[in-house]
């Protein structure tokens, strides 16, 4: 099994995890789908799920290298790494792996 790092970790997300932040990152028709989903969701877990789902979509849609990533994924050439390498890098940077 391998993981696919797309970008170095950035503590400030490109798209704020707010309704307005998500809406601003989506194109016209996708924005309307988002508002419809948010408007139909009940407060609580259902709304939280809708925001999390659409935030992920907004992050992908607004990624400056989206086209190259999609093309690489479709061609099977997307760079990958192993969990062992992720663990080694995390420990080298002073981090711990979950469960340690």
CSV table of C-alpha atoms in Angstrom, one decimal:
chain,number,residue,atom,x,y,z
A,1,UNK,CA,0.0,0.0,0.0
A,2,UNK,CA,1.3,3.5,-0.7
A,3,UNK,CA,0.2,7.1,0.1
A,4,UNK,CA,0.3,9.9,-2.3
A,5,UNK,CA,1.5,13.2,-0.9
A,6,UNK,CA,0.2,16.1,-3.1
A,7,UNK,CA,1.6,19.1,-1.3
A,8,UNK,CA,3.8,19.9,1.7
A,9,UNK,CA,1.7,20.6,4.8
A,10,UNK,CA,0.5,24.1,5.0
A,11,UNK,CA,-1.3,25.1,8.3
A,12,UNK,CA,-3.3,27.8,6.5
A,13,UNK,CA,-5.6,26.1,4.0
A,14,UNK,CA,-6.1,27.6,0.5
A,15,UNK,CA,-9.9,27.5,1.1
A,16,UNK,CA,-11.2,28.6,4.5
A,17,UNK,CA,-13.5,25.9,6.0
A,18,UNK,CA,-16.4,28.3,6.2
A,19,UNK,CA,-19.6,28.5,4.1
A,20,UNK,CA,-18.4,31.7,2.4
A,21,UNK,CA,-14.9,30.4,1.9
A,22,UNK,CA,-16.1,27.2,0.3
A,23,UNK,CA,-18.6,29.1,-1.9
A,24,UNK,CA,-16.0,31.5,-3.1
A,25,UNK,CA,-13.7,28.7,-4.3
A,26,UNK,CA,-16.4,27.0,-6.3
A,27,UNK,CA,-17.5,27.8,-9.9
A,28,UNK,CA,-21.0,29.1,-10.6
A,29,UNK,CA,-23.0,25.8,-11.0
A,30,UNK,CA,-21.0,24.0,-8.4
A,31,UNK,CA,-21.6,26.9,-6.0
A,32,UNK,CA,-25.3,26.6,-6.5
A,33,UNK,CA,-25.1,22.8,-5.8
A,34,UNK,CA,-23.2,23.7,-2.6
A,35,UNK,CA,-25.7,26.2,-1.4
A,36,UNK,CA,-28.5,23.8,-2.1
A,37,UNK,CA,-26.8,21.0,-0.1
A,38,UNK,CA,-26.1,23.4,2.8
A,39,UNK,CA,-29.6,24.8,2.7
A,40,UNK,CA,-31.1,21.3,2.9
A,41,UNK,CA,-28.8,20.0,5.6
A,42,UNK,CA,-30.1,19.9,9.2
A,43,UNK,CA,-27.9,21.6,11.9
A,44,UNK,CA,-25.5,19.2,13.5
A,45,UNK,CA,-23.8,16.2,12.0
A,46,UNK,CA,-25.6,16.5,8.6
A,47,UNK,CA,-24.5,20.1,8.1
A,48,UNK,CA,-21.0,19.3,9.3
A,49,UNK,CA,-20.8,16.4,6.8
A,50,UNK,CA,-22.0,18.7,4.0
A,51,UNK,CA,-19.4,21.3,4.9
A,52,UNK,CA,-16.6,18.7,5.1
A,53,UNK,CA,-17.6,17.1,1.8
A,54,UNK,CA,-17.8,20.4,-0.1
A,55,UNK,CA,-14.7,21.8,1.5
A,56,UNK,CA,-12.8,18.9,0.0
A,57,UNK,CA,-14.4,19.6,-3.4
A,58,UNK,CA,-13.5,23.3,-3.2
A,59,UNK,CA,-9.9,22.4,-2.2
A,60,UNK,CA,-9.6,20.1,-5.3
A,61,UNK,CA,-11.3,22.6,-7.6
A,62,UNK,CA,-9.1,25.5,-6.5
A,63,UNK,CA,-5.8,23.5,-6.6
A,64,UNK,CA,-3.5,25.3,-9.0
A,65,UNK,CA,-2.0,22.0,-10.2
A,66,UNK,CA,-5.4,20.2,-10.4
A,67,UNK,CA,-5.1,19.5,-14.1
A,68,UNK,CA,-1.6,18.0,-13.8
A,69,UNK,CA,-2.7,15.9,-10.8
A,70,UNK,CA,-5.8,14.5,-12.6
A,71,UNK,CA,-3.8,13.8,-15.7
A,72,UNK,CA,-1.0,12.0,-13.7
A,73,UNK,CA,-3.6,10.0,-11.8
A,74,UNK,CA,-5.4,8.9,-15.0
A,75,UNK,CA,-2.1,8.0,-16.6
A,76,UNK,CA,-0.9,6.1,-13.6
A,77,UNK,CA,2.2,8.2,-13.1
A,78,UNK,CA,1.2,10.1,-9.9
A,79,UNK,CA,4.2,9.9,-7.6
A,80,UNK,CA,3.7,7.7,-4.5
A,81,UNK,CA,5.5,6.9,-1.3
A,82,UNK,CA,5.3,4.1,1.3
A,83,UNK,CA,3.9,4.3,4.8
A,84,UNK,CA,7.4,3.5,6.0
A,85,UNK,CA,8.8,6.5,4.2
A,86,UNK,CA,6.1,8.7,5.6
A,87,UNK,CA,6.8,7.4,9.1
A,88,UNK,CA,10.6,8.0,8.6
A,89,UNK,CA,10.1,11.6,7.4
A,90,UNK,CA,7.7,12.3,10.2
A,91,UNK,CA,10.0,11.0,12.9
A,92,UNK,CA,13.0,12.9,11.2
A,93,UNK,CA,11.0,16.1,11.6
A,94,UNK,CA,10.3,15.4,15.3
A,95,UNK,CA,6.8,14.1,14.9
A,96,UNK,CA,5.3,10.9,16.2
A,97,UNK,CA,3.1,8.4,14.4
A,98,UNK,CA,-0.4,7.9,15.7
A,99,UNK,CA,-0.5,5.1,18.3
A,100,UNK,CA,3.1,5.6,19.4
